[in-house]
Every structure is written in C-alpha cells, then in structure tokens.
Coordinates of C-alpha atoms in Angstrom, one line a residue:
M1 CA 6.5 1.2 -31.0
P2 CA 5.3 1.0 -27.3
Q3 CA 1.7 1.6 -26.6
T4 CA 0.9 3.9 -23.6
V5 CA -0.5 2.2 -20.6
C6 CA -3.4 4.1 -18.9
P7 CA -3.0 3.7 -15.1
G8 CA -5.9 6.1 -14.6
T9 CA -8.4 3.8 -16.2
M10 CA -11.5 3.3 -13.9
F11 CA -12.1 -0.2 -12.8
T12 CA -14.2 -2.3 -10.4
T13 CA -13.0 -4.2 -7.3
S14 CA -10.4 -6.8 -7.8
S15 CA -10.9 -10.5 -7.5
G16 CA -9.0 -13.0 -5.3
F17 CA -9.5 -14.7 -2.0
S18 CA -7.8 -14.2 1.3
P19 CA -8.3 -17.4 3.3
H20 CA -7.5 -15.8 6.7
L21 CA -10.6 -13.6 6.4
A22 CA -12.9 -16.4 5.4
C23 CA -16.0 -17.5 7.3
A24 CA -18.2 -18.5 4.3
E25 CA -17.3 -19.6 0.7
P26 CA -17.9 -17.1 -2.1
G27 CA -21.6 -17.3 -3.3
E28 CA -22.7 -19.2 -0.1
E29 CA -26.3 -18.2 0.9
E30 CA -27.3 -17.7 4.5
E31 CA -30.9 -18.6 5.0
E32 CA -31.4 -18.2 8.6
G33 CA -34.7 -16.2 9.2
G34 CA -34.3 -14.9 5.7
A35 CA -32.1 -12.1 6.9
H36 CA -29.1 -12.8 4.8
Q37 CA -28.7 -12.6 1.1
E38 CA -26.2 -14.1 -1.3
V39 CA -22.7 -13.1 0.0
P40 CA -20.3 -12.3 -2.9
G41 CA -17.2 -13.1 -1.0
P42 CA -15.7 -14.3 2.4
A43 CA -17.5 -12.6 5.3
A44 CA -16.7 -11.9 8.9
C45 CA -18.9 -13.3 11.4
L46 CA -19.3 -13.9 15.1
A47 CA -18.4 -17.1 16.8
D48 CA -20.5 -19.9 15.5
G49 CA -22.8 -17.4 13.8
P50 CA -23.8 -16.5 10.2
P51 CA -21.9 -13.8 8.3
I52 CA -22.9 -10.2 9.2
T53 CA -24.1 -8.1 6.3
S54 CA -25.4 -5.1 8.2
A55 CA -26.0 -3.9 11.7
S56 CA -26.2 -0.7 13.8
L57 CA -22.9 0.8 14.9
E58 CA -23.9 0.2 18.5
T59 CA -24.6 -3.6 17.8
L60 CA -21.2 -3.9 16.0
I61 CA -19.4 -2.4 19.0
Q62 CA -21.3 -4.7 21.3
N63 CA -20.1 -7.6 19.1
L64 CA -16.5 -6.5 19.5
V65 CA -16.6 -6.6 23.3
P66 CA -15.6 -10.1 24.8
T67 CA -17.2 -11.6 27.8
A68 CA -16.3 -14.6 30.0
D69 CA -18.0 -16.9 27.5
Y70 CA -17.7 -15.1 24.2
Y71 CA -14.8 -13.8 21.9
P72 CA -15.5 -12.5 18.4
E73 CA -13.9 -14.1 15.4
K74 CA -10.4 -12.8 14.4
A75 CA -11.8 -11.8 11.0
Y76 CA -14.5 -9.8 12.6
V77 CA -12.1 -8.0 15.0
F78 CA -9.8 -7.1 12.0
T79 CA -12.8 -6.0 9.8
F80 CA -14.4 -3.9 12.5
L81 CA -11.3 -2.2 13.7
L82 CA -10.2 -1.3 10.2
S83 CA -13.6 0.1 9.1
A84 CA -15.0 1.6 12.4
R85 CA -12.6 4.6 12.0
L86 CA -15.0 5.8 9.2
F87 CA -17.6 6.3 11.8
I88 CA -15.9 6.8 15.2
P89 CA -12.3 7.8 16.2
P90 CA -10.2 4.9 17.5
S91 CA -9.9 6.5 20.9
E92 CA -13.6 6.9 21.3
L93 CA -14.1 3.4 20.2
L94 CA -11.8 1.9 22.7
S95 CA -13.4 4.1 25.3
R96 CA -16.8 2.7 24.6
V97 CA -15.5 -0.9 24.5
C98 CA -13.9 -0.3 28.0
E99 CA -17.2 1.2 29.3
L100 CA -19.1 -1.9 28.1
C101 CA -16.6 -4.2 29.7
I102 CA -16.7 -2.3 33.0
K103 CA -20.6 -2.4 33.0
Q104 CA -20.9 -5.9 31.9
Q105 CA -18.3 -7.4 34.1
Q106 CA -19.1 -5.0 37.0
L107 CA -15.5 -3.9 37.2
D108 CA -16.6 -0.8 39.2
Q109 CA -17.8 -2.9 42.1
S110 CA -15.9 -3.9 45.2
P111 CA -15.1 -6.5 45.7
L112 CA -14.6 -7.9 42.3
D113 CA -16.0 -11.3 41.4
T114 CA -12.5 -13.0 41.0
V115 CA -13.9 -16.2 39.3
K116 CA -15.8 -14.2 36.7
V117 CA -12.9 -11.7 36.0
R118 CA -10.4 -14.5 35.6
K119 CA -12.6 -16.0 32.8
F120 CA -13.1 -12.5 31.1
G121 CA -9.5 -11.2 31.7
P122 CA -7.6 -13.3 29.1
K123 CA -10.2 -12.4 26.5
I124 CA -10.0 -8.7 26.9
L125 CA -6.2 -9.0 26.9
Q126 CA -6.4 -10.9 23.7
L127 CA -8.5 -8.2 22.1
L128 CA -6.2 -5.4 23.2
T129 CA -3.2 -7.4 22.0
E130 CA -4.7 -7.9 18.6
W131 CA -5.4 -4.3 18.4
T132 CA -1.9 -3.1 19.4
E133 CA -0.3 -5.6 17.0
T134 CA -2.3 -4.8 13.9
F135 CA -3.0 -1.1 14.4
P136 CA -0.2 0.1 16.5
S137 CA -0.4 3.6 15.1
D138 CA -3.7 4.0 16.8
F139 CA -1.8 4.0 20.1
R140 CA 0.3 7.1 19.2
D141 CA -2.7 8.8 20.9
E142 CA -2.1 9.0 24.6
K143 CA -5.9 8.6 25.2
M144 CA -5.7 5.1 23.7
V145 CA -2.8 4.1 26.0
G146 CA -4.7 5.6 28.9
H147 CA -7.9 3.5 28.2
L148 CA -5.7 0.3 27.7
K149 CA -4.0 0.9 31.1
D150 CA -7.3 1.7 32.9
I151 CA -9.1 -1.5 31.9
I152 CA -6.2 -3.7 32.8
H153 CA -5.8 -1.9 36.2
R154 CA -9.2 -2.8 36.8
I155 CA -8.8 -6.5 36.3
A156 CA -5.2 -6.8 37.7
P157 CA -6.3 -7.2 41.4
C158 CA -7.7 -10.7 40.4
D159 CA -4.5 -12.0 38.9
E160 CA -1.0 -10.5 39.2
A161 CA -0.1 -12.0 35.8
Y162 CA -2.2 -9.3 34.2
W163 CA 0.3 -6.8 35.2
K164 CA 3.0 -8.6 33.5
T165 CA 0.9 -9.0 30.3
L166 CA 0.3 -5.3 30.5
N167 CA 4.0 -4.4 30.7
Q168 CA 4.9 -6.8 27.9
M169 CA 2.2 -5.3 25.7
L170 CA 3.4 -1.8 26.3
Q171 CA 6.9 -2.7 25.8
K172 CA 6.3 -4.4 22.4
L173 CA 4.0 -1.5 21.5
S174 CA 6.7 1.0 22.3
Q175 CA 9.3 -0.9 20.2
R176 CA 6.9 -1.2 17.3
L177 CA 6.2 2.5 17.3
A178 CA 9.8 3.4 17.6
L179 CA 10.6 1.2 14.5
M180 CA 7.7 2.8 12.6
S181 CA 9.0 6.2 13.4
Q182 CA 12.5 5.4 12.3
G183 CA 11.2 3.9 9.1
E184 CA 9.1 6.9 8.3
E185 CA 12.1 9.3 9.0
S186 CA 14.4 7.2 6.6
I187 CA 11.9 7.4 3.9
V188 CA 11.4 11.2 4.4
K189 CA 15.2 11.6 4.2
V190 CA 15.5 9.6 1.0
S191 CA 12.7 11.8 -0.6
L192 CA 14.6 14.9 0.4
N193 CA 17.9 13.6 -1.1
A194 CA 16.4 12.8 -4.4
S195 CA 17.4 15.6 -6.8
S196 CA 16.7 16.7 -10.3
I197 CA 19.0 17.4 -13.2
S198 CA 19.2 20.9 -14.3
D199 CA 17.4 21.1 -17.6
K200 CA 19.9 23.6 -19.1
L201 CA 22.4 20.9 -19.3
V202 CA 20.6 19.4 -22.3
A203 CA 19.5 22.6 -24.0
F204 CA 22.1 22.5 -26.6
K205 CA 22.2 21.1 -30.1
T206 CA 25.3 19.0 -29.2
K207 CA 25.0 17.3 -25.9
P208 CA 27.8 17.8 -23.3
P209 CA 29.8 14.9 -22.0
P210 CA 27.8 12.6 -19.5
I211 CA 26.8 14.7 -16.5
Q212 CA 26.2 11.8 -14.2
K213 CA 26.8 8.1 -13.9
D214 CA 24.2 6.0 -15.7
I215 CA 22.5 2.9 -14.4
L216 CA 24.8 0.5 -16.3
S217 CA 27.8 1.8 -14.6
I218 CA 26.3 0.9 -11.3
C219 CA 24.6 -2.4 -12.3
N220 CA 24.6 -4.1 -15.6
D221 CA 22.8 -7.3 -14.5
P222 CA 19.0 -7.2 -14.9
Y223 CA 18.3 -9.8 -12.2
T224 CA 20.4 -7.9 -9.6
L225 CA 18.7 -4.6 -10.3
A226 CA 15.2 -6.3 -10.0
Q227 CA 16.3 -7.8 -6.7
Q228 CA 17.3 -4.4 -5.4
L229 CA 14.0 -2.9 -6.6
T230 CA 12.2 -5.5 -4.7
H231 CA 14.2 -4.4 -1.6
V232 CA 12.9 -0.8 -2.0
E233 CA 9.3 -2.0 -2.6
L234 CA 9.2 -4.2 0.4
E235 CA 10.8 -1.6 2.6
H236 CA 8.1 0.9 1.6
L237 CA 5.4 -1.7 2.1
S238 CA 6.6 -2.6 5.5
H239 CA 5.8 0.9 6.8
I240 CA 2.2 1.1 5.5
G241 CA -0.4 0.3 8.1
P242 CA -3.8 -1.1 7.2
E243 CA -5.5 1.9 8.5
E244 CA -4.0 4.1 5.9
F245 CA -6.2 2.6 3.3
V246 CA -9.3 4.0 4.9
Q247 CA -8.0 7.1 6.5
A248 CA -8.6 9.2 3.4
F249 CA -12.3 8.3 3.4
V250 CA -12.8 9.5 7.1
Q251 CA -15.4 12.3 7.0
K252 CA -18.2 13.7 9.2
D253 CA -20.9 11.3 9.6
P254 CA -24.2 13.0 9.7
L255 CA -25.8 10.1 11.7
D256 CA -23.3 10.0 14.6
G257 CA -21.6 13.4 14.3
T258 CA -18.0 12.1 13.9
Q259 CA -15.8 15.0 13.0
Q260 CA -13.3 14.9 10.1
P261 CA -9.7 15.4 11.2
S262 CA -7.8 18.5 10.0
F263 CA -5.8 18.3 6.7
S264 CA -2.5 18.2 8.4
E265 CA -3.5 15.3 10.7
Q266 CA -5.0 13.4 7.7
K267 CA -1.8 13.9 5.6
K268 CA 0.2 12.5 8.6
K269 CA -1.9 9.5 8.8
T270 CA -1.4 8.6 5.1
S271 CA 2.2 9.7 4.7
N272 CA 3.6 6.1 4.2
L273 CA 1.1 5.4 1.5
E274 CA 1.9 8.8 -0.2
A275 CA 5.6 8.1 0.0
Y276 CA 5.2 4.8 -1.8
V277 CA 3.3 6.5 -4.5
R278 CA 6.0 9.0 -4.9
W279 CA 8.6 6.2 -5.2
F280 CA 6.6 4.8 -8.1
N281 CA 6.6 8.1 -9.8
R282 CA 10.4 8.5 -9.2
L283 CA 11.1 5.1 -10.7
C284 CA 9.0 6.0 -13.8
Y285 CA 11.1 9.2 -14.3
L286 CA 14.3 7.6 -13.4
V287 CA 13.7 5.0 -16.2
A288 CA 12.8 7.8 -18.7
T289 CA 15.7 9.9 -17.7
E290 CA 18.3 7.0 -18.2
I291 CA 16.9 6.4 -21.7
C292 CA 16.7 10.1 -22.7
M293 CA 20.1 11.1 -21.3
P294 CA 22.6 9.4 -23.6
A295 CA 23.7 11.3 -26.7
K296 CA 24.1 8.3 -29.0
K297 CA 21.4 6.3 -30.3
K298 CA 23.1 2.9 -29.7
Q299 CA 23.5 3.7 -26.0
R300 CA 19.8 4.7 -25.6
A301 CA 18.8 1.4 -27.3
T302 CA 21.1 -0.5 -25.0
I303 CA 19.4 1.0 -22.0
I304 CA 16.0 0.3 -23.3
E305 CA 16.7 -3.4 -23.7
F306 CA 18.4 -3.5 -20.3
F307 CA 15.2 -2.1 -18.6
I308 CA 13.1 -4.6 -20.6
D309 CA 15.2 -7.4 -19.1
V310 CA 14.8 -5.8 -15.6
A311 CA 11.0 -5.6 -16.1
R312 CA 10.9 -9.3 -17.0
E313 CA 12.8 -10.3 -14.0
C314 CA 10.5 -8.2 -11.8
F315 CA 7.6 -10.0 -13.3
N316 CA 9.2 -13.3 -12.5
I317 CA 9.9 -12.3 -8.9
G318 CA 6.4 -11.2 -8.4
N319 CA 7.2 -7.5 -8.1
F320 CA 4.4 -6.0 -10.2
N321 CA 4.7 -2.5 -8.9
S322 CA 8.4 -2.0 -10.2
L323 CA 7.3 -3.8 -13.4
M324 CA 4.4 -1.3 -14.0
A325 CA 6.8 1.6 -13.1
I326 CA 9.4 0.7 -15.6
I327 CA 6.8 0.0 -18.4
S328 CA 5.1 3.4 -17.5
G329 CA 8.6 5.2 -17.8
M330 CA 9.2 3.6 -21.0
N331 CA 5.8 4.7 -22.3
M332 CA 6.3 8.3 -21.4
T333 CA 5.9 10.4 -24.5
P334 CA 9.5 11.7 -24.4
V335 CA 10.7 8.1 -24.6
S336 CA 8.1 6.5 -26.8
R337 CA 8.7 9.2 -29.5
L338 CA 12.3 8.1 -29.9
K339 CA 11.4 6.0 -33.2
K340 CA 15.1 5.8 -34.3
T341 CA 16.2 4.5 -31.0
W342 CA 13.3 2.0 -30.7
S343 CA 14.0 0.7 -34.2
K344 CA 17.5 -0.4 -32.9
T345 CA 15.9 -2.4 -30.1
K346 CA 14.6 -6.0 -29.8
T347 CA 11.0 -5.1 -28.7
A348 CA 9.3 -8.6 -28.7
K349 CA 9.9 -9.1 -24.9
F350 CA 8.6 -5.5 -24.2
F351 CA 5.3 -6.2 -26.0
I352 CA 4.9 -9.4 -24.0
L353 CA 5.3 -7.5 -20.8
E354 CA 2.9 -4.8 -21.9
H355 CA 0.4 -7.4 -22.8
Q356 CA 0.5 -8.7 -19.1
M357 CA -0.1 -5.1 -17.8
D358 CA -2.7 -4.1 -20.5
P359 CA -5.5 -2.1 -18.9
T360 CA -8.0 -3.8 -21.2
G361 CA -10.8 -5.7 -19.4
N362 CA -10.1 -4.1 -16.0
F363 CA -6.5 -5.2 -16.1
Y364 CA -7.5 -8.8 -16.6
N365 CA -4.1 -10.1 -17.6
Y366 CA -2.4 -8.5 -14.7
R367 CA -5.1 -9.8 -12.2
T368 CA -4.7 -13.3 -13.6
A369 CA -0.9 -13.1 -13.1
L370 CA -1.5 -11.6 -9.6
R371 CA -3.7 -14.5 -8.6
G372 CA -1.0 -16.9 -9.8
A373 CA 1.6 -15.1 -7.7
A374 CA -0.7 -15.1 -4.7
H375 CA -1.4 -18.9 -5.1
R376 CA 2.5 -19.5 -5.3
S377 CA 3.0 -17.4 -2.3
R378 CA 0.4 -19.4 -0.2
T379 CA 2.0 -22.7 -1.0
A380 CA 5.6 -21.5 -1.0
N381 CA 8.4 -23.1 1.0
S382 CA 10.8 -20.1 0.7
N383 CA 10.6 -16.4 1.0
R384 CA 11.7 -16.1 -2.6
E385 CA 8.5 -17.7 -3.7
R386 CA 6.3 -15.8 -1.2
I387 CA 7.0 -12.4 -2.8
V388 CA 3.8 -10.6 -4.1
I389 CA 4.1 -6.8 -4.6
P390 CA 0.9 -5.7 -6.3
F391 CA 0.6 -2.7 -8.7
F392 CA -0.1 -0.3 -5.9
S393 CA -2.0 2.4 -7.7
L394 CA -4.5 -0.2 -9.0
L395 CA -5.0 -1.5 -5.4
I396 CA -5.6 2.0 -4.2
K397 CA -8.0 2.6 -6.9
D398 CA -9.8 -0.6 -6.4
I399 CA -10.4 0.4 -2.6
Y400 CA -11.3 3.9 -3.7
F401 CA -14.1 2.6 -6.2
L402 CA -15.2 0.1 -3.5
N403 CA -15.7 3.0 -1.1
E404 CA -17.4 5.2 -3.8
G405 CA -19.5 2.6 -5.2
C406 CA -21.1 1.3 -2.0
A407 CA -22.7 3.3 0.7
N408 CA -21.2 3.2 4.2
R409 CA -24.9 3.1 5.6
L410 CA -27.9 1.4 4.4
P411 CA -31.3 3.4 4.2
N412 CA -32.3 2.1 7.7
G413 CA -29.1 3.6 9.1
H414 CA -27.4 0.3 9.6
V415 CA -23.6 0.1 8.8
N416 CA -23.1 -1.7 5.4
F417 CA -20.9 -4.4 6.9
E418 CA -20.8 -6.4 3.8
K419 CA -18.9 -3.6 2.1
F420 CA -16.3 -3.6 4.9
V421 CA -15.8 -7.3 4.7
E422 CA -14.7 -6.9 1.1
L423 CA -12.4 -3.9 2.1
A424 CA -10.9 -6.0 4.9
R425 CA -10.3 -8.8 2.4
Q426 CA -8.4 -6.7 0.0
V427 CA -6.4 -4.8 2.8
G428 CA -5.9 -8.2 4.6
E429 CA -4.4 -9.9 1.6
F430 CA -2.0 -6.9 1.2
M431 CA -1.0 -7.2 4.9
T432 CA -0.1 -10.7 4.4
W433 CA 2.1 -9.9 1.3
K434 CA 3.9 -7.0 3.0
Q435 CA 5.1 -9.1 5.8
V436 CA 7.5 -11.2 3.6
E437 CA 11.1 -10.7 4.5
C438 CA 13.2 -9.9 1.4
P439 CA 15.4 -12.9 0.6
F440 CA 17.8 -11.0 -1.5
E441 CA 21.2 -9.5 -0.3
E442 CA 21.3 -5.7 -0.3
D443 CA 23.6 -3.9 -2.6
R444 CA 24.0 -0.4 -0.9
A445 CA 25.6 1.1 -4.0
I446 CA 22.7 0.2 -6.2
L447 CA 20.1 1.1 -3.6
H448 CA 21.8 4.5 -3.0
Y449 CA 21.6 5.2 -6.8
L450 CA 18.0 4.3 -7.0
H451 CA 17.1 6.7 -4.3
T452 CA 19.4 9.6 -5.1
A453 CA 20.3 9.6 -8.9
P454 CA 19.1 13.0 -10.3
I455 CA 16.1 12.8 -12.6
F456 CA 14.7 15.1 -15.2
S457 CA 11.5 17.1 -14.8
E458 CA 8.8 16.5 -17.4
D459 CA 10.0 19.5 -19.4
G460 CA 13.5 18.3 -19.0
L461 CA 12.6 14.9 -20.4
Y462 CA 11.0 16.5 -23.5
L463 CA 14.0 18.7 -24.0
A464 CA 16.4 15.8 -23.8
S465 CA 14.3 13.8 -26.1
Y466 CA 14.2 16.6 -28.7
E467 CA 17.9 16.9 -28.5
S468 CA 18.2 13.2 -29.0
E469 CA 15.9 13.0 -32.0
S470 CA 14.7 16.2 -33.7
P471 CA 10.9 17.3 -33.6
E472 CA 8.9 15.7 -36.4
N473 CA 5.9 18.1 -36.6
Q474 CA 5.2 21.8 -36.0
V475 CA 3.7 21.0 -32.4
E476 CA 6.9 19.4 -31.4
K477 CA 9.1 22.2 -33.0
D478 CA 7.1 24.8 -31.1
R479 CA 7.5 23.1 -27.9
W480 CA 11.2 22.5 -28.4
K481 CA 11.7 26.2 -29.1
A482 CA 9.8 27.2 -26.1
L483 CA 11.6 24.9 -23.8
R484 CA 15.0 26.0 -25.0
S485 CA 14.1 29.7 -24.7
N486 CA 12.7 29.1 -21.2
V487 CA 15.9 27.2 -20.0
L488 CA 18.2 29.8 -21.6
A489 CA 16.3 32.6 -20.1
K490 CA 16.8 31.1 -16.6
T491 CA 20.5 31.1 -17.2

C-alpha cells in the first residue's frame, strides 16, 4: 500500500549552488580586517571587494548607486533589489537612489559637467535597465516611472542617445507589463473555469454510468501527458516574479518605519505564486478523482498504473512539481484505502517514485535528484535537457524558514545581508529554471482537460471511495452514512 507523503514537514534551507550569483566559493573565509566570518555560500559583493555580510540600510543603498568610476556587481544589484523591499518600498528606494545620483553628480547644477555626466550616464542607464528587466512589476507604480523619467531627463541634455535609450526602456517595460497582465488574466480565467463534480452523483449503492470523460479517453500515453503537464508548469512559472517570494514577508520595520501594505495589495502582489499553489492542489484532486470515479475495480487499477507511468515520465523530464502532485493525489486517504484496487496494480514503480520524494532527511533523495537535474540543465545543449521544475511547496517553505530562522537585522541595527545573499541564491536559481522555453508541442485538448475537468471535493472523494470499496470499520461506516445523508438532504 502507498505511504502518505507529508509535504508539511518542517525543513531547513535547501542546498545547491547558483553560479551566476557567486563571488566567493562556499566556505571561503574573508580575513580583511577580521570583519568577515566564514561565508556558508556564494555571496554578493561590491566590485573588487570582499563579500558583504552586514551593513546599514543607508550604506547598502549607497553601494547600489553607480558613479562615473563605479558600478556594483550584478549579484549585488539583484540581491539588494530583491531584499530591500523588506525594509523600504521600491518607489522610495528608487527615489533615494535618484537623490543620491543628483547630489553626487551635481545634476541640479547648470551648466552640467558634460564629461562627467557622459561617464556616469551609461552606468545609471544600466542600473535602471537591470531593474526594469528583473523586477518589471515594480514599475506598475506610476511613481517608479516618474523617478525613472526624471533622472534620465536630467542627464539627457549631455547626450541625445539617452533619450533613445529611455524610449526603448519604456517600450520594453510596457510590453513586458502587458504580457504579464495577459498571463495573469488567463490564469484567473482557467481557475474560474475549473469546476467540481456534484457529490450527489456518487451517493448511490450502484454507480451511474460515467458522468464525464476520463483522462484515458483524452490521452492514453504517459509521456504525452507528462509533456503537457510540463507545459502547464512552465506557463505558471513564467508569471512568477522574484519579488513574490519576499512580498509576503513585508512588514512594518520598527527601525525605519516602513509600513505594511494593505491585505488586498499584498494578495495582488503574490497572486501568481498563489495561483501556482492552487494548480498543484487541483492536480492532486484531479488524480484522486480519476482513480475514485470508475465503478469497476479493474478500471481503477488501470488508471493508477497509468498515473504511475506519468509520474515516472515527469521525473525523467525534471518536472518534480507534477511528480509530487501525482504522488500526493495517489496518497490521499480516499485513494490509498482502496486495498482491493491496489492489489490489482503493479506497484513496484510507484514505491521507487515514493522513495525519490520521501520527506525523510529533509527530502534528501529529492534534493539529490534536484541537484542532478540542475547540473544537467547547466551543461545542456537543448531545452529538453534544461527543464528543472522544483517541488514548489518545498521551495516556498525553504524560503519561509530561511526568513523565520534568520533575523533581518543584527543587534547593531545592520541589515543581515548574508541572509539575503542566500535568499537571492535560491530565488535566482529558480529564475534561471523558469526561463526555459517548453520544447514540447502543445496538445490543446489535453491542456483544456487538465484545466477544466471537474474534480471531487474532499467529501466527494470519500463518498466515491466508499461507494467503490465498502467501509471497513465503524469510523468509516459512520462517515459514509453522514456523507450520504448530507448529500441526499441537499437534493
């Protein structure tokens, strides 16, 4: 019989290494002035400088600001722009960056020092380009766009090319935001179209004829279904911005007075992440529904074996999120209690997959497989080999416990930047994976079914399960009776 996987297990931060965020090798010690301790992972640093472990917020903002002779490391820019929203709203951060630029470069003077501005101009344009490309949702705020335009207007008189760069930047930003909005709307529509099977349709001793198509009538090839599941996963991932991983942690900071956004604002800023979690839950329930729906034991066993094969193909592709959703659906109690059905299936392959996703040792087996897939992705020659879709709930919990387990500020009031380097490493690795273009051809009929096929509620699953194989103990008998009475009363 299948063993229940416990996705809710508490765990520590994940292992792994994202080369594009590296400035120092893991474990490397910085001895300069004795100020830096052993660094447990890759760290963001300033140009030609040691990794930063902590600093005041003001210092970190100052380090973000380019000058005629200085530009921060790309890893530092990503790390700080990602984490700074825990202390200061993006619009206020950009305002302070612009104020520092104006003061340092004397952009409020007339006439401007043309030679000096021409050295500084390309660097501030580079910073703004990185910001708009990596965190485009920040610029849904009109204040952000206003600050961007203001700083470029101040340097544009020294070089007309800056006007062209501004227009190109705004055009690309507008296109990116439009695509983001379209994607978010399509996901909302899919969620609204998903429906549930009326529980009363299974509240009879003898089940009625099939009330819907089953998955095998839409797709009977496990590899094809795994490919289409990968399409859905990558579509969801493409809409999740890096800022969503930290947005839920935004709160009032007693040291700088940053105000927490309203609940509705916060929900909107994490809507793509939440939609992805809903997809995982839907796939779990869809798998369980497909198994519990058939009246005949042989049909149920056939569907179980089909999903085992689909899960195996997901593992081979690197689609760990669909893999875990399928395993979780098959481990739901209404499915796992079907002993007569399971006795008719070949479960050896299922036990192997469960072993890979076993939560023991902080999901050690899964993390080992994930590192293998990540290595394959880094050395791949095709998009097919680049696919890495992590078990998303575990990634979220890793980030959650990283946030809960490490203070944002140290006792001296400095920002615990070492914590945010690790946060950026995990989020940055995810951002690399989500940019892979799906290499598989879409099958619209299968995708439509995955998004819209009706699913049972939890009570409906139990009811269908009891109708398939009668209750074995008094607890199950009492629940069956209560469920039938409740459904019949509604009719």
